[in-house]
Coordinates of C-alpha atoms in Angstrom, one line a residue:
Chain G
X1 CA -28.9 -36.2 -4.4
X2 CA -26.2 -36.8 -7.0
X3 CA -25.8 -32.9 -7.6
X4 CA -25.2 -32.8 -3.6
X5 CA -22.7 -35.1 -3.4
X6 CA -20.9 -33.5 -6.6
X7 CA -20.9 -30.5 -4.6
X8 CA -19.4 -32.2 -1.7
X9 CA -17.2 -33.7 -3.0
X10 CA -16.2 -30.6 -5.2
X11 CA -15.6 -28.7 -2.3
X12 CA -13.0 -31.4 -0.9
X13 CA -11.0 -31.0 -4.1
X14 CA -11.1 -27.1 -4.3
X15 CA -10.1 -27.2 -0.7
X16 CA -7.3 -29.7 -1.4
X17 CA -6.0 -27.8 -4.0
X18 CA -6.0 -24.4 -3.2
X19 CA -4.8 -24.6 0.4
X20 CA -0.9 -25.2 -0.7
X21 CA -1.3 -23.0 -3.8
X22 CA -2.5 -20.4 -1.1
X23 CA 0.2 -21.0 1.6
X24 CA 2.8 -20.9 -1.0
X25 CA 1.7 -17.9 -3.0
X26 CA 1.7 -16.0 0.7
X27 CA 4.9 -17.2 1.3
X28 CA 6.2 -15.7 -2.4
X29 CA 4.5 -12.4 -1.3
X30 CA 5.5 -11.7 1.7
X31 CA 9.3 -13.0 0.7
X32 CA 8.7 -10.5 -1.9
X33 CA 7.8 -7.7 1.1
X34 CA 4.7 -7.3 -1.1
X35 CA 2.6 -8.5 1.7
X36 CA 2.2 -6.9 5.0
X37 CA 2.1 -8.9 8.1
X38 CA -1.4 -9.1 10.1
X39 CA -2.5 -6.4 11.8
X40 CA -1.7 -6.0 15.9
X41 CA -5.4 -6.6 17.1
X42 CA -4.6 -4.2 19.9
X43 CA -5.1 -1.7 17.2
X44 CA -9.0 -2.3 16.8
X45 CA -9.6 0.4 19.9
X46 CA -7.7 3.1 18.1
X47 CA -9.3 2.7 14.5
X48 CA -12.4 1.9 15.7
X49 CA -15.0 -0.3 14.5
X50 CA -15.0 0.6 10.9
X51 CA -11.6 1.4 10.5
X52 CA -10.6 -1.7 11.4
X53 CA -12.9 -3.6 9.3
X54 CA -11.6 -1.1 6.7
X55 CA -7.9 -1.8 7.2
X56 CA -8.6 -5.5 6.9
X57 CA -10.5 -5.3 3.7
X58 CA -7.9 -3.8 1.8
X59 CA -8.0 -0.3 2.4
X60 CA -4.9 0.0 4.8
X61 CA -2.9 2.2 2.9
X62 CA -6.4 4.7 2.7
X63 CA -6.7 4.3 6.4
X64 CA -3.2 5.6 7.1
X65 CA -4.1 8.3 4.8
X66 CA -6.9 9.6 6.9
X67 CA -5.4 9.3 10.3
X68 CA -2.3 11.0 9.0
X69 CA -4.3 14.1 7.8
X70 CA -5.9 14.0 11.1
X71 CA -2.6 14.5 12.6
X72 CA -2.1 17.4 10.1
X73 CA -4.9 19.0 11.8
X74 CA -4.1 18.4 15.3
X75 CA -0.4 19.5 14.6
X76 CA -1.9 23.3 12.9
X77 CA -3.9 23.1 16.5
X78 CA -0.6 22.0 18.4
X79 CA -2.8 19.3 19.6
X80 CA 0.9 17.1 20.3
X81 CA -0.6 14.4 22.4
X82 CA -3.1 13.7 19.7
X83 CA -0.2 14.4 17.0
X84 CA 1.4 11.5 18.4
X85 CA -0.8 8.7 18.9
X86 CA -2.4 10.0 15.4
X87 CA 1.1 9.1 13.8
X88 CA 1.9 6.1 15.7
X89 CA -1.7 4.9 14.3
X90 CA -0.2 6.1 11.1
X91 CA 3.1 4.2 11.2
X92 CA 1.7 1.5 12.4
X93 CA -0.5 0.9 10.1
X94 CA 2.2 1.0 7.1
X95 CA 5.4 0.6 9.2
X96 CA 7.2 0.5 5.8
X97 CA 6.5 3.3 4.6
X98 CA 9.7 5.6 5.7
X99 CA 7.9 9.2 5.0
X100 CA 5.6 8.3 8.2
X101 CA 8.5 7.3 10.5
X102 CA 10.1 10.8 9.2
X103 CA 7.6 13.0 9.6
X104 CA 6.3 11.6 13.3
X105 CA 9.6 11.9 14.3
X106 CA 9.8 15.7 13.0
X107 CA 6.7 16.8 14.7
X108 CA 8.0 15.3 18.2
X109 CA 11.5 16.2 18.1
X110 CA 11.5 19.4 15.8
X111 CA 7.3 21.1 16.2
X112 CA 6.4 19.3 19.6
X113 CA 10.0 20.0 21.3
X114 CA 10.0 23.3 20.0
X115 CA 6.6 24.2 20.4
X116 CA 6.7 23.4 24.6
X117 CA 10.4 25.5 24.9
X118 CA 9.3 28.7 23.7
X119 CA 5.7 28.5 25.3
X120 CA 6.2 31.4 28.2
X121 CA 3.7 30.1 30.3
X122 CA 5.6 27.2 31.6
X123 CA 8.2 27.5 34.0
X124 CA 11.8 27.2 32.6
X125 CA 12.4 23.6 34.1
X126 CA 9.1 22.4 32.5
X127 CA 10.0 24.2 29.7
X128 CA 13.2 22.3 29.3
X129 CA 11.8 18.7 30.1
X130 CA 8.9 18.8 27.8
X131 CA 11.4 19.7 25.1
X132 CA 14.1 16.8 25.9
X133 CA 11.3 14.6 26.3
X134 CA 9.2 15.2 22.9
X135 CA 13.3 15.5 21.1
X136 CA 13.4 11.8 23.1
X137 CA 10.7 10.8 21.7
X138 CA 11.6 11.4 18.3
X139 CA 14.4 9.9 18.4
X140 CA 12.6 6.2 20.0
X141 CA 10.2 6.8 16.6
X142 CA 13.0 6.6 14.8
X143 CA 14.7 3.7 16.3
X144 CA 11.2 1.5 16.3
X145 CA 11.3 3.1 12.4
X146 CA 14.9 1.2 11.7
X147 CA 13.6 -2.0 13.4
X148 CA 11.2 -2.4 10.0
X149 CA 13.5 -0.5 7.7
X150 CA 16.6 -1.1 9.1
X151 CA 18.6 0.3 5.5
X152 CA 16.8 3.4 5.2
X153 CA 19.1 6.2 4.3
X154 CA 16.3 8.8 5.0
X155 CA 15.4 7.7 8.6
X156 CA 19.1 7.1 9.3
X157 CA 19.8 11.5 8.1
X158 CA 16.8 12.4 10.2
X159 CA 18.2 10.5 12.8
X160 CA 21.3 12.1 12.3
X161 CA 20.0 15.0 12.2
X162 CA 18.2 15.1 15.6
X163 CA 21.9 13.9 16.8
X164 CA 23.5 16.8 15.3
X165 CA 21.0 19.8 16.4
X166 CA 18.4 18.8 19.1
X167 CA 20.5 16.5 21.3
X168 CA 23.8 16.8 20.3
X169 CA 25.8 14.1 20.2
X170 CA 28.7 14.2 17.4
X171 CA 29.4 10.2 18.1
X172 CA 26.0 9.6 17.2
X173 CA 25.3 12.0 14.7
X174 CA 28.2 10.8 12.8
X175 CA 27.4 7.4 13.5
X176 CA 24.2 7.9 11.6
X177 CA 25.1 10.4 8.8
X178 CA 27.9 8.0 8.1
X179 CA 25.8 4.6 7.9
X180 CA 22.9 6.8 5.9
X181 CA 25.7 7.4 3.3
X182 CA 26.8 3.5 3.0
X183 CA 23.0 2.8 2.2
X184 CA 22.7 5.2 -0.7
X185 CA 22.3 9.1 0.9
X186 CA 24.0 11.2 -1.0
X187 CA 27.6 12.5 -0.1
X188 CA 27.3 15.3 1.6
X189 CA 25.9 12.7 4.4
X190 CA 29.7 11.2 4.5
X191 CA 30.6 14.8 4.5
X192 CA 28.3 15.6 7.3
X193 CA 29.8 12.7 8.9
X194 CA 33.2 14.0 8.9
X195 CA 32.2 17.0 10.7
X196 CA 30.6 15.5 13.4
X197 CA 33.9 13.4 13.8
X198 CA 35.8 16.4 14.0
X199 CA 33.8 18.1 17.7
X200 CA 35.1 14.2 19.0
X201 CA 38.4 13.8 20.8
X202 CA 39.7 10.6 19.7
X203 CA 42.3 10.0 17.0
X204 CA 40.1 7.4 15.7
X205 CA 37.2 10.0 14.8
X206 CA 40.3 12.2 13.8
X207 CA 41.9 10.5 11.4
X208 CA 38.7 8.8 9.6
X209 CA 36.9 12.7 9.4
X210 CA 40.6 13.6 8.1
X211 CA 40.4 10.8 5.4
X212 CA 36.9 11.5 4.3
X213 CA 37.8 15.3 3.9
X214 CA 40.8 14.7 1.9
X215 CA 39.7 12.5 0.0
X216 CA 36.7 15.4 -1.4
X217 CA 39.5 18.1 -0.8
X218 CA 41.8 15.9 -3.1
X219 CA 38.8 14.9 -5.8
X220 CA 38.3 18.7 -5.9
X221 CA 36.0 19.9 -3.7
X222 CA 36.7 23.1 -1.7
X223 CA 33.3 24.0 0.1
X224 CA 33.8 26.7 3.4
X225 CA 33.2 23.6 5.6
X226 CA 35.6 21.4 4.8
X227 CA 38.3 24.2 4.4
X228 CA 37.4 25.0 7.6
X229 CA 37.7 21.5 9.6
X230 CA 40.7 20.2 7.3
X231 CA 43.2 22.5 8.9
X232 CA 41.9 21.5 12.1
X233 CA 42.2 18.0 11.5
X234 CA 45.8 18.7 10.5
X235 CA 46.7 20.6 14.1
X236 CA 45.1 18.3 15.9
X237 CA 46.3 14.9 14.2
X238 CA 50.4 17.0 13.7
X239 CA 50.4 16.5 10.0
X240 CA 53.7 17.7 8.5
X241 CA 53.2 21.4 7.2
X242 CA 54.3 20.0 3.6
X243 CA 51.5 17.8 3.6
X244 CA 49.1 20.3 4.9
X245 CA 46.1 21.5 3.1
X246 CA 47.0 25.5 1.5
X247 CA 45.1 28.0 3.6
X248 CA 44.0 30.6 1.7
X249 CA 45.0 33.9 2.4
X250 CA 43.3 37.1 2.9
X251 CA 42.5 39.5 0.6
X252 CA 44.3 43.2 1.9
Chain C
X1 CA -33.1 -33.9 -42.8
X2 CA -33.0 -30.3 -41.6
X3 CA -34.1 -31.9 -38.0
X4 CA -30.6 -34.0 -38.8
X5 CA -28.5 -31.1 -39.5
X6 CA -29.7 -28.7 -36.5
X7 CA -28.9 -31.7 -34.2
X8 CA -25.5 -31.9 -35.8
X9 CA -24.8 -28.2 -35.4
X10 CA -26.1 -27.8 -32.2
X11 CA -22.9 -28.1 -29.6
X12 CA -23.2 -28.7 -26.1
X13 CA -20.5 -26.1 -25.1
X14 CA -20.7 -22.7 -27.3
X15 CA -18.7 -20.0 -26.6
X16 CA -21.1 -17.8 -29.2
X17 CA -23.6 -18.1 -26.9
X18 CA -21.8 -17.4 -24.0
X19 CA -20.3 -14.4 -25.8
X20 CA -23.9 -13.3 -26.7
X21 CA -25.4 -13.5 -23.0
X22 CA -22.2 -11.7 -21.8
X23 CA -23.2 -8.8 -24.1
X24 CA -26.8 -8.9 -23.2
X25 CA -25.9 -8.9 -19.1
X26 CA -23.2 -6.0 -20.2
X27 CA -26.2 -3.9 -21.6
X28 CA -28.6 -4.9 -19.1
X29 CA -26.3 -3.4 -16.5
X30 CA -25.7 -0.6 -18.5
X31 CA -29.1 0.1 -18.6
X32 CA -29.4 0.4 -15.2
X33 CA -26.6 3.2 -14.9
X34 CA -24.0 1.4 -12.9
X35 CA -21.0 3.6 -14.7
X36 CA -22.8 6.5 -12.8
X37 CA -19.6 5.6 -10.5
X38 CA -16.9 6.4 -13.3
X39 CA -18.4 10.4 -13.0
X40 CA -17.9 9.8 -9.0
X41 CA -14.3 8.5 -9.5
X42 CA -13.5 11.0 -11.5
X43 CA -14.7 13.8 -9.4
X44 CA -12.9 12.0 -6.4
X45 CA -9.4 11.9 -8.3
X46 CA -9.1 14.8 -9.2
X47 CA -10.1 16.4 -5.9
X48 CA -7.4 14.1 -4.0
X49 CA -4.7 15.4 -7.0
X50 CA -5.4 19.0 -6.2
X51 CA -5.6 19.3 -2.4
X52 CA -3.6 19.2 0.5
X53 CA -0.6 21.0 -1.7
X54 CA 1.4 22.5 1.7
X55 CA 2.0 18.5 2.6
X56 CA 4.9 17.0 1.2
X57 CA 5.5 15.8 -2.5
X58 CA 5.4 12.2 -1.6
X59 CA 3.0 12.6 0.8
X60 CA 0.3 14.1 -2.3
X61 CA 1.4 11.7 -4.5
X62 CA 0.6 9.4 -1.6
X63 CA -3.0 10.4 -0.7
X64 CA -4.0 10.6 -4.8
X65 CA -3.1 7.0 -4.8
X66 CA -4.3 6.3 -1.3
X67 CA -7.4 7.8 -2.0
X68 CA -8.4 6.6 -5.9
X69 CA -7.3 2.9 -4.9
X70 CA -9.6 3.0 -2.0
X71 CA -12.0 4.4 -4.4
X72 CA -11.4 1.7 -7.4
X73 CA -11.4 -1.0 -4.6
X74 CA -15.0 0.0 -3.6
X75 CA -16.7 0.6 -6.7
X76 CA -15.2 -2.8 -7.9
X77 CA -16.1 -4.9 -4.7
X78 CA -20.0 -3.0 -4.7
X79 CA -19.9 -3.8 -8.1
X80 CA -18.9 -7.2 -8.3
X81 CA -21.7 -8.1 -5.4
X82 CA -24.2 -6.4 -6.0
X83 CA -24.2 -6.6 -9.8
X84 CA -24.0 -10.4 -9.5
X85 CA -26.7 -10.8 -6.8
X86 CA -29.6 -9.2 -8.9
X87 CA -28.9 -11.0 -11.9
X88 CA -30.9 -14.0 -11.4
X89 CA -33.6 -12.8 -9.5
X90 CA -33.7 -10.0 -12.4
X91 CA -34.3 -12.2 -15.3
X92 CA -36.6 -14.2 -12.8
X93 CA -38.8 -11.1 -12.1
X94 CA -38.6 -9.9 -16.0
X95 CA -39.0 -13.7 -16.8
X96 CA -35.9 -13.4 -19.3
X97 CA -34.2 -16.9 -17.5
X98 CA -37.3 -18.6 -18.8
X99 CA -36.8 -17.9 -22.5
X100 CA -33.2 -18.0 -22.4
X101 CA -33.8 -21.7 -21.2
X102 CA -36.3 -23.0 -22.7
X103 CA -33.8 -22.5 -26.0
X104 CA -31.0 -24.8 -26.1
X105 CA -29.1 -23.0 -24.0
X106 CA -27.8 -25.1 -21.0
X107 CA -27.9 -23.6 -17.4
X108 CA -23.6 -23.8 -16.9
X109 CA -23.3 -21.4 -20.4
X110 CA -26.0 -19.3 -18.8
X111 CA -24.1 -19.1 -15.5
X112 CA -20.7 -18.4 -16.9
X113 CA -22.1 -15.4 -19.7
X114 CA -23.8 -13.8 -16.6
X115 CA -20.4 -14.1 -15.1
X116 CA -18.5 -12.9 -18.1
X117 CA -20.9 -9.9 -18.3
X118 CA -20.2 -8.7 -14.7
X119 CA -16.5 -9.3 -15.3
X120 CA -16.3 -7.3 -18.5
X121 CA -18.4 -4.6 -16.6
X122 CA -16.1 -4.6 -13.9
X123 CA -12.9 -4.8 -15.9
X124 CA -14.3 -2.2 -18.8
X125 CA -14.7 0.3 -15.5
X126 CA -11.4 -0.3 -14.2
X127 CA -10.0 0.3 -17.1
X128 CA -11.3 3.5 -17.5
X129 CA -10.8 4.3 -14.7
X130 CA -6.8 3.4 -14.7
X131 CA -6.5 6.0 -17.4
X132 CA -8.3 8.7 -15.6
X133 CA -6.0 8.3 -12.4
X134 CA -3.0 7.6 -14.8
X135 CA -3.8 11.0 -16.3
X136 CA -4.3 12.9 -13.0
X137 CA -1.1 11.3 -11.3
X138 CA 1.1 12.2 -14.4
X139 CA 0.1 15.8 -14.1
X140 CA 0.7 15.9 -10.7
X141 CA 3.7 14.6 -10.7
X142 CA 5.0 16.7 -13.5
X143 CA 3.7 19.8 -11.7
X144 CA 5.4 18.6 -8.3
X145 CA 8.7 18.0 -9.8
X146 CA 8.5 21.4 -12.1
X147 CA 8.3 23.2 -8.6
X148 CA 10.7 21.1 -7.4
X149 CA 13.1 22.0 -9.7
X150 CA 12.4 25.7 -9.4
X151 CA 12.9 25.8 -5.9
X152 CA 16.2 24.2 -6.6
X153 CA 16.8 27.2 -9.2
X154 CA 15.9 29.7 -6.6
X155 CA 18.2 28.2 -4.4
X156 CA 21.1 28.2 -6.2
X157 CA 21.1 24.4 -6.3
X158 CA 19.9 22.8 -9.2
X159 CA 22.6 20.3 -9.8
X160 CA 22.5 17.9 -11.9
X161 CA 22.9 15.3 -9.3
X162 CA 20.1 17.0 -7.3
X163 CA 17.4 17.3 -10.4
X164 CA 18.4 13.7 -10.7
X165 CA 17.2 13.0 -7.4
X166 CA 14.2 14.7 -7.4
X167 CA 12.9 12.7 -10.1
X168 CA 14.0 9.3 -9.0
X169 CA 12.0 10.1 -5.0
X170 CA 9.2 11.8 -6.6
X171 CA 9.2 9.5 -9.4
X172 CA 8.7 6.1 -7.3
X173 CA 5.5 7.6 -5.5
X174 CA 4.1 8.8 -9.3
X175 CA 3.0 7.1 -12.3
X176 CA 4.8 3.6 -12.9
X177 CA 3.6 0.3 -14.5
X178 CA 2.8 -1.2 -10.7
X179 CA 0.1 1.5 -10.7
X180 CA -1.4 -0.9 -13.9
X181 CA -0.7 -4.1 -12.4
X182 CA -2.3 -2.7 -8.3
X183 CA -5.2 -2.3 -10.9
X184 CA -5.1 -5.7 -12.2
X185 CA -5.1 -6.7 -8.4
X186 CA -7.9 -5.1 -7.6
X187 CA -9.9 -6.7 -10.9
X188 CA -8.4 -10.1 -9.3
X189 CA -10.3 -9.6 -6.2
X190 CA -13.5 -8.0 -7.5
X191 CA -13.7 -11.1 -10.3
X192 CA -13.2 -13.7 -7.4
X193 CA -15.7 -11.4 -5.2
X194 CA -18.2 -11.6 -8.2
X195 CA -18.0 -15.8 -8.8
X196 CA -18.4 -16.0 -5.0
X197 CA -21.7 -13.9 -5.4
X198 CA -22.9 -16.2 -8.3
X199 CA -22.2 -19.1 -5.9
X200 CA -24.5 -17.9 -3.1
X201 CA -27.2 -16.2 -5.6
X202 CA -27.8 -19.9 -6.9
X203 CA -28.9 -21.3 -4.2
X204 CA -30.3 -18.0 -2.4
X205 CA -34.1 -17.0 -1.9
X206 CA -33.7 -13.6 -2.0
X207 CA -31.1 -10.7 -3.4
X208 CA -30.9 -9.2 -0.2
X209 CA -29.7 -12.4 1.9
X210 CA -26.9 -12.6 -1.5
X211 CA -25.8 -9.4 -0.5
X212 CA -25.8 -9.7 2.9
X213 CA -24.0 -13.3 2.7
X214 CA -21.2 -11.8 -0.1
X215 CA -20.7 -9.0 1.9
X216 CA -19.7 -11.0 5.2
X217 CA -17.9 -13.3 3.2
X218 CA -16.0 -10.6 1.4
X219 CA -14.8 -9.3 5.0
X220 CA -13.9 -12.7 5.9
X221 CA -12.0 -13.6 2.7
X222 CA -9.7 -10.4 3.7
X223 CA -8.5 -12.3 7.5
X224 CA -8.5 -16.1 6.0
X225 CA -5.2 -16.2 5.9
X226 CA -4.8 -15.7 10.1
X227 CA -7.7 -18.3 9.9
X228 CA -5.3 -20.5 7.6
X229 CA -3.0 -20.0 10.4
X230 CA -4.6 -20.6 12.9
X231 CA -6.4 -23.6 11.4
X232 CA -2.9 -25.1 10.2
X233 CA -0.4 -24.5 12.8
X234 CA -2.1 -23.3 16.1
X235 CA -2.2 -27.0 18.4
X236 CA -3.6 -25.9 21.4
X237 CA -7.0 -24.7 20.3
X238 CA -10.7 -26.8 21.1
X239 CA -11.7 -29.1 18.0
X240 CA -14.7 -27.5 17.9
X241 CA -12.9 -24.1 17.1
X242 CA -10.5 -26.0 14.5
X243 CA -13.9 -27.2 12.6
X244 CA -15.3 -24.0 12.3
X245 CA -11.9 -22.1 11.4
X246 CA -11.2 -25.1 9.0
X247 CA -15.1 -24.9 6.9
X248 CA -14.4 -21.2 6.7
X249 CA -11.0 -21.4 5.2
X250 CA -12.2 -24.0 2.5
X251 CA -15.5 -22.2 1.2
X252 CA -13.3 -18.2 2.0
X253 CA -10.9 -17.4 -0.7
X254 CA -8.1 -15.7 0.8
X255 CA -8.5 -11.9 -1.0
X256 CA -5.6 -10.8 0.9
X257 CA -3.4 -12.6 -1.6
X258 CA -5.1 -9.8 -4.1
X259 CA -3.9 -6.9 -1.7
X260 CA -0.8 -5.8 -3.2
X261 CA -2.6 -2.3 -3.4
X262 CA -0.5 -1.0 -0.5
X263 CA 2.9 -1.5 -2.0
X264 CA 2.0 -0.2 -5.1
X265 CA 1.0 2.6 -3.8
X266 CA 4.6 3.4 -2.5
X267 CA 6.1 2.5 -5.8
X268 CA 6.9 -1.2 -5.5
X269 CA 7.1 -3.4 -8.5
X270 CA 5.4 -6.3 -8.8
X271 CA 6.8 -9.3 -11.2
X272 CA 4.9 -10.4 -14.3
X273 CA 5.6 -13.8 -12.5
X274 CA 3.8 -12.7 -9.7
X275 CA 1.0 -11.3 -11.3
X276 CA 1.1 -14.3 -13.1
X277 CA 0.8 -16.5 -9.9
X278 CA -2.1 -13.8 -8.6
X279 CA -4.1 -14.6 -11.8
X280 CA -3.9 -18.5 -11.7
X281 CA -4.8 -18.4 -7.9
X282 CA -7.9 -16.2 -8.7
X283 CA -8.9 -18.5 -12.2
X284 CA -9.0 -21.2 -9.8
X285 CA -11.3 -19.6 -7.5
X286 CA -13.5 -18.6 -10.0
X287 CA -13.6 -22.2 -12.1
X288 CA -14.1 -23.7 -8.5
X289 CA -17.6 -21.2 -7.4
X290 CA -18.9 -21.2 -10.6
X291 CA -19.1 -25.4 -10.8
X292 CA -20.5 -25.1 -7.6
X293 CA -22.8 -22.7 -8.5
X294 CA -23.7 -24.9 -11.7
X295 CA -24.4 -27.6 -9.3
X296 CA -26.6 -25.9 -7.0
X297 CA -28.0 -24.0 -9.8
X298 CA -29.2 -27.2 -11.8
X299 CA -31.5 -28.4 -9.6
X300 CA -33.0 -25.4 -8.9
X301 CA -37.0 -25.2 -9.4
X302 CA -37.4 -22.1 -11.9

């Protein structure tokens, strides 16, 4: 009876103790993003019994593994409807993890898109709809993408990306190139930038492309695109001809 | 006078004899070819470095990391239950608990050198096995970036800047200390899996319901903290609900505090302060089971 009541009673002080040492060392861990929040229990119908017991016991990362190789497969049998709840499965599962964003937002906007424009057998209006649709789509996986990683040079390039060549639209392609360089991209993204800024037609864009440009042009860069778009940005924004950027001439 | 000098000797906490029991639980385990998994590991590493190679260099480095964690997480958790579970009933059946006890040995020293032998198990294997995936991610990663940097050659465009930056992307998904300390984590979880075991295998009837019993609770240990939550902040739930949620969260440790696996896996570091804190939470957990145990375990008819 007195070993009972020990127990008892040591189970009251284990509890008192280790309930604030456990709130607070949850709070240090997911301060320190080491931590991932709960999982959605809407999820449990798409992993499945055992994957979801899986993902809880702390195999979450492995999980995401596995679904994203099954989206391998069904993207070699251009299976895109089951690409794409495969990957959101994926993303969802590790929403931090920026390769997953980037990659489901390749197969929709790039494979998928692709894929349903060149495929014959449709008629040219469906043809053209599937593909803005599936580019859409890439671009919404990216924006739910920058909700969790909202600094992400990488997602903020692909973005740009799918901006500059599947739906073009130089405000936001620049937009994106431009705020991908500011978080650490390299700087051909502020280059890439620039060039988008140059198709607008406001001075604004103008002048801020012309900056960026001169700036490399001045630091001593000469690559074909920015001797290119400088002496456009010169025309277009009347710099003074003594001020302008030499073009160089043609060999005879 | 001897009779004198024995009783002067004779201490009532020794950690010889703890030591010594650990040993002889290591061997007994040993014996019984649990390492068998280390072969299995092995096998399973190196398959996960080596396949897959037209998916992106992150994306192997991933899935070798992915796949060996899950791995080292498994073995450690199967280990740590089921390991602990047939100890007892073990040295019941080969009637070893009898002449261990009739010596002056008392039941807590016996309880914690079982416990020390499964831990050293546990943590010999894992460290082992760190090595082996250390090894296998290193060449991996050194072959990923060699072709890397090739490609680069090929292409005319193996800057400086971009050799740099091949390293530094391919280098956060390779081999770096939080690889080491997601290892530690995992020995964390398996050591507080392994007291919890000890717990319900000293007052358990048979191995099976220990298993059984660790397994659930292992499960539940992984969503206590939503039960925490629930329990601590949610108002509008029945009282009957709030008891139940509120017994589970004190007997449960919360193991998710030990899954930092994820993030390591995707090259985030972990502080020595935080390990720090991860390894006083679980030493807290296991000093709090294996009392319990002691308690349970003292009265039991032998």
């Amino acid at each position: 009876m007195k070993h009972k009541l020990l127990v008892f009673a040591l189970l009251i002080a284990i509890c008192l103790s280790k309930l604030p040492l456990e709130n607070s060392l949850t709070a240090t861990l997911r301060r320190q993003k080491l931590l991932d929040t709960g999982l959605d229990l809407s999820m449990r119908e798409s992993l499945g019994q055992m994957g979801f017991a899986a993902s809880l016991g702390g195999l979450r990362s492995l999980i995401a593994s596995i679904s994203y190789l099954q989206s391998y497969t069904a993207f070699e049998n251009l299976d895109w409807g089951t690409v794409d709840s495969l990957m959101t499965l994926t993303t969802r599962l590790q929403p931090t993890e920026p390769t997953y964003w980037e990659e489901a937002s390749w197969h929709m906007a790039y494979n998928a898109a692709s894929n349903y424009l060149n495929n014959n057998e449709l008629r040219a209006a469906i043809r053209n709809k599937l593909f803005r649709d599936h580019v859409n789509r890439g671009i919404s996986i990216l924006d739910e993408g920058l909700r969790y990683l909202p600094d992400n040079p990488r997602l903020l390039m692909k973005l740009g990306d799918i901006y500059r060549d599947r739906k073009p639209d130089p405000k936001l392609a620049a937009e994106a190139y431009l705020n991908a360089y500011d978080h650490g991209a390299k700087s051909f993204y502020e280059r890439m930038g620039a060039y988008e800024l140059v198709k607008l037609n406001d001075r604004t864009s103008w002048e801020k492309a012309y900056a960026i440009l001169k700036r490399y042009y001045d630091s001593g860069a000469r690559y074909a695109s920015i001797m290119r778009d400088l002496p456009i940005l010169e025309a277009k924004l009347e710099i003074p001809v003594e001020k302008r950027v030499p073009v160089p001439t043609k060999a005879p | 006078m001897t009779e004198s000098i024995t009783t002067q000797k004779y201490k009532a906490f020794s950690v010889i004899r703890i030591w010594t029991l650990a040993a002889n639980t290591v061997t007994q385990l040993l014996r019984m070819r649990i390492l068998a998994f280390l072969t299995v590991f092995s096998l399973i590493a190196i398959a996960a470095g080596f396949s897959f190679p037209t998916m992106s260099p992150e994306q192997q480095l991933k899935l070798l990391k992915d796949v060996s964690f899950g791995s080292l997480q498994i073995f450690s958790i199967v280990i740590a239950i089921a390991a602990t579970s047939i100890l007892i009933p073990k040295d019941l059946e080969d009637r070893t608990l009898y002449t261990i006890l009739s010596k002056p040995v008392p039941r807590y020293e016996y309880l914690i050198g079982k416990l020390l032998g499964v831990l050293l198990l546990i943590g010999g294997g894992l460290l082992i096995m760190d090595l082996i995936l250390s090894a296998v991610i290193w060449i991996k990663q050194s072959l990923i970036i060699t072709g890397q940097i090739a490609a680069l050659k090929q292409e005319q465009s193996a800057t400086p800047e971009n050799v740099a930056a091949i390293k530094m992307i391919i280098g956060k998904y390779g081999l770096t200390w939080g690889v080491h300390a997601g290892v530690f984590a995992v020995f964390l979880k398996a050591s507080v899996i392994a007291a919890l075991s000890l717990l319900i295998s000293s007052f358990a009837s048979s191995t099976l319901f220990t298993i059984v019993v660790a397994f659930a609770f292992t499960i539940i240990g992984h969503g206590q903290q939503l039960l925490r939550d629930w329990f601590l902040h949610d108002t509008l739930s029945s009282g009957f609900g709030k008891i139940i949620s509120g017994l589970v969260v004190i007997i449960c440790p919360d193991l998710k505090l030990f899954d930092v696996v994820d993030k390591v896996i995707t090259g985030e570091i972990i502080s020595a302060v935080t390990l720090a804190s991860m390894g006083g939470m679980a030493t807290l957990y296991i000093v709090g089971y294996t009392a319990t145990a002691y308690l349970f375990f003292v009265d039991k008819e032998l």
